[in-house]
Amino acid sequence: MTLTVLMNAGPWLSVPPPGYGGIENVVATLVPELRRLGVRVVLASVESSTLPVDERIAVFPEGQFPALQRPYNQVCGVSQAHLAGVVRALHARDDIDLVHDHVEAVGLATLTAMGPDAPPVLHTLHWDLAKHPELYGNLDGGDRVRVNGVSASQLARAPRALREHSVGHVHLATPLAVDADRRPAVDKGDHVVILGRINPGKGQDLGARLAREVGFPLVLAGPVGPYHRPADLAAAGDEARQNPDVRFFHDHVAPYVDGDLVRWVGTVAGPDRDDLVASARASLFPLRWEEPGGTAVVESLSLGTPVVATARGCLPELIEHGRTGLLTTDEEELGDLVLAAGLLEVGECRREAVERFTPARMARRYVELYERVRQGATKPLQPA
């Protein structure tokens, strides 16, 4: 019998996203492989999503990400409106075998509240689990609702109630890992790249300062708040500073950006992003938070570029120190490690990606978890 999964990607960006979009890129990577395994996928996203699926559910025509810069009391209904559409669809049909949810907090709370008549749920945790202690610390999904992490270290820091609902972790994957060890080698330049949304947790301010102090060229590639290009941010004026990521950039990163040694190029996607990373001396992750998943890490390995990083969150799970990258607990040491990264064998990075981070491997792991969740949901609910 064919398994039908409602894949809830949320209302914020289309799938695949136009450039940066962590969760939406994960969904876009996972779904094609699930369908190759015979899984029917009903995608709950926005109407502008172009990912091939079996059916679609949408409340909004376009991604609502720009709304996130507005005050909470003006934007808090967006996720709820999207989830209301998902709930209506689940009530109206009986062919959904499982909901695979990716919507932070609201998805888990809403689908749990649907009660035992709703389909089984696997809720993937993509973020810092310290963010919602009231929700996670009191979760009771019975046998119907389960969660999974994107790394073991992420789940290890979870509240007890959340861990008790966990069926394990699944590392993130990238299409770039497919046959990565067979692609021709790329000539390396002198530059270092930090790939990702610019915010305090990613540590672009630290990376930029070290680049100026040590003297290595650094490219910052990623959006600042909703602004994907330097020209867009410049045109937004002072009003843009309402967004905390914009304030962080102006106050702590921009003073180091000179357009020469340190450059901010905005969002880079597709072949341009691949060329930028593949030709880099190293990918730098000067983390100031416990990174849960690390999509950009596995992309860097797939493109044959060693990773230099603060040993926080999932990084020690993804990187073998001295072989596929260099890790440290001393952020001031990162500059010296960048210079040493050129001694690492780039072929080891690609071989690691092929072995561990392909979409097919991720999809097979999720199908295993789907079956575990569905089997658990067949048990009668225990009395409180």
mmCIF file of C-alpha atoms in Angstrom:
data_model
loop_
_atom_site.group_PDB
_atom_site.id
_atom_site.type_symbol
_atom_site.label_atom_id
_atom_site.label_comp_id
_atom_site.label_asym_id
_atom_site.label_seq_id
_atom_site.Cartn_x
_atom_site.Cartn_y
_atom_site.Cartn_z
ATOM 1 C CA MET A 1 0.000 0.000 0.000
ATOM 2 C CA THR A 2 1.288 3.442 -0.934
ATOM 3 C CA LEU A 3 2.183 5.707 1.974
ATOM 4 C CA THR A 4 0.696 9.220 1.726
ATOM 5 C CA VAL A 5 2.491 11.919 3.705
ATOM 6 C CA LEU A 6 1.356 15.497 4.205
ATOM 7 C CA MET A 7 4.604 17.475 4.185
ATOM 8 C CA ASN A 8 3.994 20.714 6.082
ATOM 9 C CA ALA A 9 6.671 23.190 4.983
ATOM 10 C CA GLY A 10 4.923 26.290 6.316
ATOM 11 C CA PRO A 11 3.962 29.709 4.932
ATOM 12 C CA TRP A 12 7.247 31.602 4.980
ATOM 13 C CA LEU A 13 9.021 30.710 1.721
ATOM 14 C CA SER A 14 8.259 28.764 -1.434
ATOM 15 C CA VAL A 15 9.692 25.276 -1.929
ATOM 16 C CA PRO A 16 12.352 25.344 -3.219
ATOM 17 C CA PRO A 17 13.105 28.827 -1.884
ATOM 18 C CA PRO A 18 14.498 31.688 -3.993
ATOM 19 C CA GLY A 19 18.020 31.495 -2.577
ATOM 20 C CA TYR A 20 18.451 31.109 1.155
ATOM 21 C CA GLY A 21 15.820 29.107 3.027
ATOM 22 C CA GLY A 22 17.019 26.442 5.420
ATOM 23 C CA ILE A 23 13.872 24.414 6.153
ATOM 24 C CA GLU A 24 12.456 24.868 2.673
ATOM 25 C CA ASN A 25 15.711 23.612 1.150
ATOM 26 C CA VAL A 26 15.554 20.551 3.417
ATOM 27 C CA VAL A 27 12.019 19.801 2.211
ATOM 28 C CA ALA A 28 13.028 20.350 -1.411
ATOM 29 C CA THR A 29 15.898 17.897 -0.938
ATOM 30 C CA LEU A 30 13.841 15.253 0.868
ATOM 31 C CA VAL A 31 10.623 15.103 -1.172
ATOM 32 C CA PRO A 32 12.005 13.902 -4.540
ATOM 33 C CA GLU A 33 13.781 11.011 -2.832
ATOM 34 C CA LEU A 34 10.672 10.060 -0.863
ATOM 35 C CA ARG A 35 8.679 9.942 -4.097
ATOM 36 C CA ARG A 36 11.341 7.719 -5.668
ATOM 37 C CA LEU A 37 10.742 5.354 -2.760
ATOM 38 C CA GLY A 38 7.015 5.274 -3.563
ATOM 39 C CA VAL A 39 5.765 7.793 -1.012
ATOM 40 C CA ARG A 40 2.891 10.059 -2.139
ATOM 41 C CA VAL A 41 3.526 13.622 -0.971
ATOM 42 C CA VAL A 42 0.910 16.289 -0.304
ATOM 43 C CA LEU A 43 2.838 19.549 0.143
ATOM 44 C CA ALA A 44 1.458 22.248 2.445
ATOM 45 C CA SER A 45 3.304 25.402 1.463
ATOM 46 C CA VAL A 46 2.503 28.547 -0.565
ATOM 47 C CA GLU A 47 1.064 28.657 -4.077
ATOM 48 C CA SER A 48 4.339 29.879 -5.598
ATOM 49 C CA SER A 49 6.111 26.613 -4.660
ATOM 50 C CA THR A 50 7.308 24.754 -7.745
ATOM 51 C CA LEU A 51 8.536 21.478 -6.232
ATOM 52 C CA PRO A 52 6.944 18.507 -8.071
ATOM 53 C CA VAL A 53 4.569 16.718 -5.671
ATOM 54 C CA ASP A 54 1.391 14.662 -5.889
ATOM 55 C CA GLU A 55 -0.899 17.338 -4.394
ATOM 56 C CA ARG A 56 -0.663 20.822 -2.881
ATOM 57 C CA ILE A 57 -2.303 22.751 -0.054
ATOM 58 C CA ALA A 58 -1.813 26.518 0.183
ATOM 59 C CA VAL A 59 -3.386 29.387 2.111
ATOM 60 C CA PHE A 60 -1.079 32.161 0.885
ATOM 61 C CA PRO A 61 -0.115 32.845 -2.754
ATOM 62 C CA GLU A 62 3.458 33.884 -1.905
ATOM 63 C CA GLY A 63 5.913 33.328 0.923
ATOM 64 C CA GLN A 64 5.240 35.487 3.957
ATOM 65 C CA PHE A 65 8.853 35.850 5.106
ATOM 66 C CA PRO A 66 8.987 39.662 4.750
ATOM 67 C CA ALA A 67 6.241 39.855 7.393
ATOM 68 C CA LEU A 68 8.658 38.550 10.021
ATOM 69 C CA GLN A 69 10.187 41.994 10.423
ATOM 70 C CA ARG A 70 6.853 43.332 11.724
ATOM 71 C CA PRO A 71 5.973 43.354 15.459
ATOM 72 C CA TYR A 72 4.753 40.029 16.853
ATOM 73 C CA ASN A 73 1.164 41.197 17.342
ATOM 74 C CA GLN A 74 0.972 41.969 13.617
ATOM 75 C CA VAL A 75 2.469 38.723 12.349
ATOM 76 C CA CYS A 76 1.473 36.050 14.884
ATOM 77 C CA GLY A 77 -1.561 35.008 12.822
ATOM 78 C CA VAL A 78 0.407 33.965 9.732
ATOM 79 C CA SER A 79 1.456 30.519 10.918
ATOM 80 C CA GLN A 80 -1.925 29.981 12.551
ATOM 81 C CA ALA A 81 -3.732 30.777 9.302
ATOM 82 C CA HIS A 82 -1.533 28.307 7.459
ATOM 83 C CA LEU A 83 -2.071 25.596 10.083
ATOM 84 C CA ALA A 84 -5.816 26.215 9.989
ATOM 85 C CA GLY A 85 -5.693 25.342 6.292
ATOM 86 C CA VAL A 86 -3.771 22.160 7.078
ATOM 87 C CA VAL A 87 -6.274 21.160 9.768
ATOM 88 C CA ARG A 88 -9.196 21.760 7.411
ATOM 89 C CA ALA A 89 -7.570 19.493 4.845
ATOM 90 C CA LEU A 90 -6.958 16.759 7.417
ATOM 91 C CA HIS A 91 -10.581 16.905 8.573
ATOM 92 C CA ALA A 92 -11.846 16.743 4.983
ATOM 93 C CA ARG A 93 -9.927 13.649 3.874
ATOM 94 C CA ASP A 94 -9.038 10.211 5.195
ATOM 95 C CA ASP A 95 -6.100 9.252 2.965
ATOM 96 C CA ILE A 96 -3.264 10.974 4.891
ATOM 97 C CA ASP A 97 -1.205 8.276 6.627
ATOM 98 C CA LEU A 98 1.191 10.653 8.384
ATOM 99 C CA VAL A 99 1.920 14.365 8.738
ATOM 100 C CA HIS A 100 5.588 15.337 8.523
ATOM 101 C CA ASP A 101 5.644 18.787 10.093
ATOM 102 C CA HIS A 102 8.411 21.425 9.852
ATOM 103 C CA VAL A 103 6.658 24.501 11.290
ATOM 104 C CA GLU A 104 8.291 25.808 14.444
ATOM 105 C CA ALA A 105 6.219 25.591 17.632
ATOM 106 C CA VAL A 106 2.819 26.301 16.038
ATOM 107 C CA GLY A 107 2.893 23.141 13.946
ATOM 108 C CA LEU A 108 3.660 20.919 16.901
ATOM 109 C CA ALA A 109 1.118 22.619 19.187
ATOM 110 C CA THR A 110 -1.703 22.592 16.628
ATOM 111 C CA LEU A 111 -1.219 19.034 15.442
ATOM 112 C CA THR A 112 -0.915 17.761 19.003
ATOM 113 C CA ALA A 113 -4.141 19.550 19.939
ATOM 114 C CA MET A 114 -6.037 17.754 17.146
ATOM 115 C CA GLY A 115 -6.276 14.692 19.365
ATOM 116 C CA PRO A 116 -6.370 10.958 18.649
ATOM 117 C CA ASP A 117 -8.619 11.119 15.579
ATOM 118 C CA ALA A 118 -5.923 12.903 13.542
ATOM 119 C CA PRO A 119 -3.170 11.099 11.592
ATOM 120 C CA PRO A 120 0.178 10.264 13.225
ATOM 121 C CA VAL A 121 2.648 13.165 13.245
ATOM 122 C CA LEU A 122 6.422 13.364 12.923
ATOM 123 C CA HIS A 123 7.578 16.877 13.800
ATOM 124 C CA THR A 124 11.147 17.681 12.747
ATOM 125 C CA LEU A 125 13.020 20.047 15.062
ATOM 126 C CA HIS A 126 15.244 22.349 12.989
ATOM 127 C CA TRP A 127 16.094 24.990 15.594
ATOM 128 C CA ASP A 128 17.437 25.741 19.065
ATOM 129 C CA LEU A 129 15.333 23.714 21.501
ATOM 130 C CA ALA A 130 15.826 26.210 24.321
ATOM 131 C CA LYS A 131 13.504 28.658 22.551
ATOM 132 C CA HIS A 132 10.140 27.275 23.681
ATOM 133 C CA PRO A 133 10.510 25.802 27.189
ATOM 134 C CA GLU A 134 6.804 26.100 28.037
ATOM 135 C CA LEU A 135 5.798 24.095 24.957
ATOM 136 C CA TYR A 136 8.610 21.542 24.927
ATOM 137 C CA GLY A 137 8.745 21.074 28.665
ATOM 138 C CA ASN A 138 5.062 20.122 28.833
ATOM 139 C CA LEU A 139 4.560 18.265 25.568
ATOM 140 C CA ASP A 140 2.097 15.380 25.639
ATOM 141 C CA GLY A 141 1.486 13.914 22.215
ATOM 142 C CA GLY A 142 0.489 10.489 23.445
ATOM 143 C CA ASP A 143 1.501 7.731 21.043
ATOM 144 C CA ARG A 144 0.422 9.749 17.991
ATOM 145 C CA VAL A 145 2.900 12.639 17.930
ATOM 146 C CA ARG A 146 6.643 12.088 17.748
ATOM 147 C CA VAL A 147 9.600 14.371 17.070
ATOM 148 C CA ASN A 148 13.021 13.958 15.526
ATOM 149 C CA GLY A 149 16.107 16.094 15.689
ATOM 150 C CA VAL A 150 18.609 17.000 12.998
ATOM 151 C CA SER A 151 21.557 16.029 15.187
ATOM 152 C CA ALA A 152 22.223 14.036 18.332
ATOM 153 C CA SER A 153 23.648 17.085 20.103
ATOM 154 C CA GLN A 154 20.429 19.003 19.485
ATOM 155 C CA LEU A 155 18.306 16.310 21.133
ATOM 156 C CA ALA A 156 20.755 15.945 24.008
ATOM 157 C CA ARG A 157 19.919 19.523 25.044
ATOM 158 C CA ALA A 158 16.156 19.037 24.734
ATOM 159 C CA PRO A 159 13.778 19.160 27.714
ATOM 160 C CA ARG A 160 12.894 15.749 29.098
ATOM 161 C CA ALA A 161 9.310 15.763 27.783
ATOM 162 C CA LEU A 162 10.580 16.425 24.259
ATOM 163 C CA ARG A 163 13.225 13.696 24.455
ATOM 164 C CA GLU A 164 10.543 11.246 25.576
ATOM 165 C CA HIS A 165 8.684 11.931 22.312
ATOM 166 C CA SER A 166 11.804 11.550 20.158
ATOM 167 C CA VAL A 167 12.390 8.766 17.643
ATOM 168 C CA GLY A 168 15.992 9.833 16.989
ATOM 169 C CA HIS A 169 17.824 12.214 14.699
ATOM 170 C CA VAL A 170 18.423 12.495 10.957
ATOM 171 C CA HIS A 171 21.391 14.481 9.703
ATOM 172 C CA LEU A 172 20.682 16.954 6.933
ATOM 173 C CA ALA A 173 21.586 16.181 3.334
ATOM 174 C CA THR A 174 22.326 18.014 0.105
ATOM 175 C CA PRO A 175 21.988 17.081 -3.583
ATOM 176 C CA LEU A 176 25.568 18.284 -3.937
ATOM 177 C CA ALA A 177 26.713 15.141 -2.126
ATOM 178 C CA VAL A 178 25.555 12.884 -4.989
ATOM 179 C CA ASP A 179 28.701 11.711 -6.840
ATOM 180 C CA ALA A 180 30.667 14.490 -5.141
ATOM 181 C CA ASP A 181 33.804 12.344 -5.240
ATOM 182 C CA ARG A 182 33.563 12.055 -9.040
ATOM 183 C CA ARG A 183 33.408 15.760 -9.874
ATOM 184 C CA PRO A 184 36.561 17.441 -11.194
ATOM 185 C CA ALA A 185 38.604 19.295 -8.628
ATOM 186 C CA VAL A 186 38.202 23.081 -8.499
ATOM 187 C CA ASP A 187 41.195 25.404 -8.292
ATOM 188 C CA LYS A 188 41.325 26.975 -4.848
ATOM 189 C CA GLY A 189 41.541 30.714 -4.294
ATOM 190 C CA ASP A 190 42.677 32.612 -1.227
ATOM 191 C CA HIS A 191 39.230 33.637 -0.023
ATOM 192 C CA VAL A 192 37.279 32.205 2.902
ATOM 193 C CA VAL A 193 33.466 32.134 2.910
ATOM 194 C CA ILE A 194 30.832 32.363 5.621
ATOM 195 C CA LEU A 195 27.604 31.074 4.110
ATOM 196 C CA GLY A 196 24.327 31.720 5.887
ATOM 197 C CA ARG A 197 21.878 34.262 7.224
ATOM 198 C CA ILE A 198 23.715 37.076 8.989
ATOM 199 C CA ASN A 199 22.814 37.130 12.682
ATOM 200 C CA PRO A 200 24.591 37.041 16.059
ATOM 201 C CA GLY A 201 24.464 33.252 16.408
ATOM 202 C CA LYS A 202 26.333 32.708 13.143
ATOM 203 C CA GLY A 203 29.134 35.019 14.297
ATOM 204 C CA GLN A 204 29.826 36.965 11.112
ATOM 205 C CA ASP A 205 31.109 39.845 13.228
ATOM 206 C CA LEU A 206 33.767 37.589 14.735
ATOM 207 C CA GLY A 207 34.732 36.201 11.337
ATOM 208 C CA ALA A 208 35.019 39.675 9.859
ATOM 209 C CA ARG A 209 37.174 40.907 12.740
ATOM 210 C CA LEU A 210 39.506 37.917 12.468
ATOM 211 C CA ALA A 211 39.807 38.406 8.709
ATOM 212 C CA ARG A 212 40.977 41.961 9.260
ATOM 213 C CA GLU A 213 43.355 40.990 12.068
ATOM 214 C CA VAL A 214 44.876 37.881 10.426
ATOM 215 C CA GLY A 215 44.672 39.154 6.867
ATOM 216 C CA PHE A 216 42.640 36.632 4.876
ATOM 217 C CA PRO A 217 40.002 37.643 2.298
ATOM 218 C CA LEU A 218 36.499 36.932 3.581
ATOM 219 C CA VAL A 219 33.216 36.767 1.673
ATOM 220 C CA LEU A 220 29.976 36.994 3.664
ATOM 221 C CA ALA A 221 27.244 35.316 1.612
ATOM 222 C CA GLY A 222 23.711 35.411 2.973
ATOM 223 C CA PRO A 223 20.767 37.721 3.573
ATOM 224 C CA VAL A 224 20.442 40.360 6.251
ATOM 225 C CA GLY A 225 16.888 40.027 7.548
ATOM 226 C CA PRO A 226 14.614 40.072 4.481
ATOM 227 C CA TYR A 227 17.231 41.839 2.324
ATOM 228 C CA HIS A 228 19.039 39.599 -0.127
ATOM 229 C CA ARG A 229 21.218 42.209 -1.878
ATOM 230 C CA PRO A 230 23.297 45.107 -0.575
ATOM 231 C CA ALA A 231 21.365 47.461 -2.844
ATOM 232 C CA ASP A 232 18.053 46.340 -1.320
ATOM 233 C CA LEU A 233 19.293 46.988 2.207
ATOM 234 C CA ALA A 234 20.687 50.383 1.255
ATOM 235 C CA ALA A 235 17.383 51.388 -0.349
ATOM 236 C CA ALA A 236 15.385 50.346 2.726
ATOM 237 C CA GLY A 237 16.737 53.215 4.816
ATOM 238 C CA ASP A 238 16.426 53.637 8.572
ATOM 239 C CA GLU A 239 13.113 51.784 8.733
ATOM 240 C CA ALA A 240 14.983 48.522 8.102
ATOM 241 C CA ARG A 241 16.659 48.832 11.508
ATOM 242 C CA GLN A 242 13.465 47.602 13.138
ATOM 243 C CA ASN A 243 14.687 44.149 12.170
ATOM 244 C CA PRO A 244 17.185 42.832 14.783
ATOM 245 C CA ASP A 245 19.385 41.172 12.151
ATOM 246 C CA VAL A 246 19.652 44.473 10.276
ATOM 247 C CA ARG A 247 20.673 46.242 13.476
ATOM 248 C CA PHE A 248 23.245 43.545 14.177
ATOM 249 C CA PHE A 249 24.707 43.912 10.691
ATOM 250 C CA HIS A 250 24.949 47.708 10.840
ATOM 251 C CA ASP A 251 26.310 47.843 14.379
ATOM 252 C CA HIS A 252 28.665 44.859 14.487
ATOM 253 C CA VAL A 253 29.473 43.582 10.993
ATOM 254 C CA ALA A 254 29.406 46.561 8.635
ATOM 255 C CA PRO A 255 32.302 48.368 10.403
ATOM 256 C CA TYR A 256 34.609 45.571 9.180
ATOM 257 C CA VAL A 257 33.192 45.389 5.639
ATOM 258 C CA ASP A 258 35.565 47.381 3.446
ATOM 259 C CA GLY A 259 34.609 45.912 0.058
ATOM 260 C CA ASP A 260 38.142 44.573 -0.354
ATOM 261 C CA LEU A 261 39.404 42.242 2.381
ATOM 262 C CA VAL A 262 35.909 41.737 3.814
ATOM 263 C CA ARG A 263 32.929 41.763 1.435
ATOM 264 C CA TRP A 264 29.198 41.220 1.912
ATOM 265 C CA VAL A 265 27.722 39.954 -1.363
ATOM 266 C CA GLY A 266 24.189 39.148 -0.176
ATOM 267 C CA THR A 267 22.386 35.934 -1.016
ATOM 268 C CA VAL A 268 24.253 33.719 -3.463
ATOM 269 C CA ALA A 269 22.400 30.741 -4.923
ATOM 270 C CA GLY A 270 22.754 27.969 -7.475
ATOM 271 C CA PRO A 271 25.969 27.677 -9.534
ATOM 272 C CA ASP A 272 27.282 31.011 -8.233
ATOM 273 C CA ARG A 273 27.092 29.757 -4.648
ATOM 274 C CA ASP A 274 28.684 26.432 -5.599
ATOM 275 C CA ASP A 275 31.564 28.162 -7.374
ATOM 276 C CA LEU A 276 32.106 30.531 -4.464
ATOM 277 C CA VAL A 277 32.292 27.709 -1.907
ATOM 278 C CA ALA A 278 34.186 25.189 -4.060
ATOM 279 C CA SER A 279 36.948 27.707 -4.819
ATOM 280 C CA ALA A 280 37.303 28.856 -1.192
ATOM 281 C CA ARG A 281 40.259 27.989 0.985
ATOM 282 C CA ALA A 282 37.815 27.123 3.764
ATOM 283 C CA SER A 283 34.254 27.622 4.941
ATOM 284 C CA LEU A 284 34.254 29.415 8.271
ATOM 285 C CA PHE A 285 31.616 28.870 10.971
ATOM 286 C CA PRO A 286 32.485 31.163 13.913
ATOM 287 C CA LEU A 287 29.450 29.982 15.838
ATOM 288 C CA ARG A 288 28.122 31.651 18.939
ATOM 289 C CA TRP A 289 25.226 29.243 19.370
ATOM 290 C CA GLU A 290 24.657 25.504 19.410
ATOM 291 C CA GLU A 291 24.142 24.886 15.676
ATOM 292 C CA PRO A 292 21.405 22.222 15.382
ATOM 293 C CA GLY A 293 21.733 21.007 11.783
ATOM 294 C CA GLY A 294 24.398 22.602 9.625
ATOM 295 C CA THR A 295 23.148 22.521 6.022
ATOM 296 C CA ALA A 296 25.949 24.825 4.901
ATOM 297 C CA VAL A 297 28.472 22.479 6.552
ATOM 298 C CA VAL A 298 27.454 19.443 4.497
ATOM 299 C CA GLU A 299 27.290 21.620 1.364
ATOM 300 C CA SER A 300 30.856 22.743 1.947
ATOM 301 C CA LEU A 301 32.100 19.173 2.341
ATOM 302 C CA SER A 302 30.251 18.149 -0.820
ATOM 303 C CA LEU A 303 32.013 20.925 -2.735
ATOM 304 C CA GLY A 304 35.420 19.855 -1.461
ATOM 305 C CA THR A 305 36.003 22.737 0.921
ATOM 306 C CA PRO A 306 37.243 22.065 4.463
ATOM 307 C CA VAL A 307 35.314 23.520 7.396
ATOM 308 C CA VAL A 308 36.868 25.676 10.094
ATOM 309 C CA ALA A 309 34.502 26.121 12.992
ATOM 310 C CA THR A 310 33.814 26.629 16.638
ATOM 311 C CA ALA A 311 33.163 23.160 18.069
ATOM 312 C CA ARG A 312 29.572 23.853 19.059
ATOM 313 C CA GLY A 313 26.290 22.074 18.449
ATOM 314 C CA CYS A 314 26.370 19.520 15.650
ATOM 315 C CA LEU A 315 29.780 20.490 14.278
ATOM 316 C CA PRO A 316 31.712 17.713 16.073
ATOM 317 C CA GLU A 317 29.186 15.204 14.636
ATOM 318 C CA LEU A 318 29.660 16.426 11.071
ATOM 319 C CA ILE A 319 33.373 17.241 10.962
ATOM 320 C CA GLU A 320 36.320 14.995 11.704
ATOM 321 C CA HIS A 321 38.999 17.276 13.101
ATOM 322 C CA GLY A 322 42.187 17.095 11.072
ATOM 323 C CA ARG A 323 40.550 15.269 8.145
ATOM 324 C CA THR A 324 37.505 17.171 6.889
ATOM 325 C CA GLY A 325 38.014 20.328 8.883
ATOM 326 C CA LEU A 326 39.485 22.013 11.931
ATOM 327 C CA LEU A 327 37.522 22.642 15.139
ATOM 328 C CA THR A 328 38.306 24.657 18.237
ATOM 329 C CA THR A 329 36.687 25.748 21.483
ATOM 330 C CA ASP A 330 38.737 28.980 21.415
ATOM 331 C CA GLU A 331 37.172 31.436 18.966
ATOM 332 C CA GLU A 332 40.365 33.493 18.835
ATOM 333 C CA GLU A 333 42.147 30.447 17.343
ATOM 334 C CA LEU A 334 39.863 30.374 14.299
ATOM 335 C CA GLY A 335 42.018 32.805 12.331
ATOM 336 C CA ASP A 336 45.104 30.593 12.606
ATOM 337 C CA LEU A 337 43.051 27.514 11.706
ATOM 338 C CA VAL A 338 41.853 29.220 8.540
ATOM 339 C CA LEU A 339 45.463 29.562 7.441
ATOM 340 C CA ALA A 340 46.128 25.893 8.285
ATOM 341 C CA ALA A 341 43.068 24.596 6.412
ATOM 342 C CA GLY A 342 44.939 24.590 3.121
ATOM 343 C CA LEU A 343 46.896 21.548 4.318
ATOM 344 C CA LEU A 344 43.784 19.350 4.423
ATOM 345 C CA GLU A 345 42.946 16.957 1.587
ATOM 346 C CA VAL A 346 39.828 18.189 -0.209
ATOM 347 C CA GLY A 347 39.105 14.699 -1.522
ATOM 348 C CA GLU A 348 38.421 13.560 2.044
ATOM 349 C CA CYS A 349 35.671 16.163 2.322
ATOM 350 C CA ARG A 350 33.932 14.902 -0.810
ATOM 351 C CA ARG A 351 34.225 11.251 0.172
ATOM 352 C CA GLU A 352 32.670 12.015 3.553
ATOM 353 C CA ALA A 353 29.759 13.777 1.855
ATOM 354 C CA VAL A 354 29.072 10.823 -0.442
ATOM 355 C CA GLU A 355 29.171 8.405 2.470
ATOM 356 C CA ARG A 356 26.957 10.335 4.903
ATOM 357 C CA PHE A 357 25.011 13.247 3.442
ATOM 358 C CA THR A 358 23.161 12.234 0.260
ATOM 359 C CA PRO A 359 19.400 12.893 -0.091
ATOM 360 C CA ALA A 360 18.768 9.177 -0.660
ATOM 361 C CA ARG A 361 20.308 8.332 2.705
ATOM 362 C CA MET A 362 18.208 10.982 4.446
ATOM 363 C CA ALA A 363 15.000 9.775 2.755
ATOM 364 C CA ARG A 364 15.579 6.138 3.705
ATOM 365 C CA ARG A 365 16.103 7.188 7.300
ATOM 366 C CA TYR A 366 12.860 9.189 7.301
ATOM 367 C CA VAL A 367 10.869 6.285 5.874
ATOM 368 C CA GLU A 368 12.157 4.196 8.790
ATOM 369 C CA LEU A 369 10.980 6.878 11.220
ATOM 370 C CA TYR A 370 7.591 7.140 9.497
ATOM 371 C CA GLU A 371 7.025 3.445 10.126
ATOM 372 C CA ARG A 372 8.083 3.743 13.759
ATOM 373 C CA VAL A 373 5.691 6.644 14.294
ATOM 374 C CA ARG A 374 2.810 4.867 12.566
ATOM 375 C CA GLN A 375 3.358 1.678 14.551
ATOM 376 C CA GLY A 376 3.379 3.636 17.797
ATOM 377 C CA ALA A 377 0.153 5.406 16.840
ATOM 378 C CA THR A 378 -1.676 2.074 16.584
ATOM 379 C CA LYS A 379 -1.342 1.610 20.356
ATOM 380 C CA PRO A 380 -4.320 2.660 22.476
ATOM 381 C CA LEU A 381 -3.817 5.884 24.376
ATOM 382 C CA GLN A 382 -2.801 5.355 27.992
ATOM 383 C CA PRO A 383 -5.001 6.927 30.656
ATOM 384 C CA ALA A 384 -3.585 10.030 32.266
#
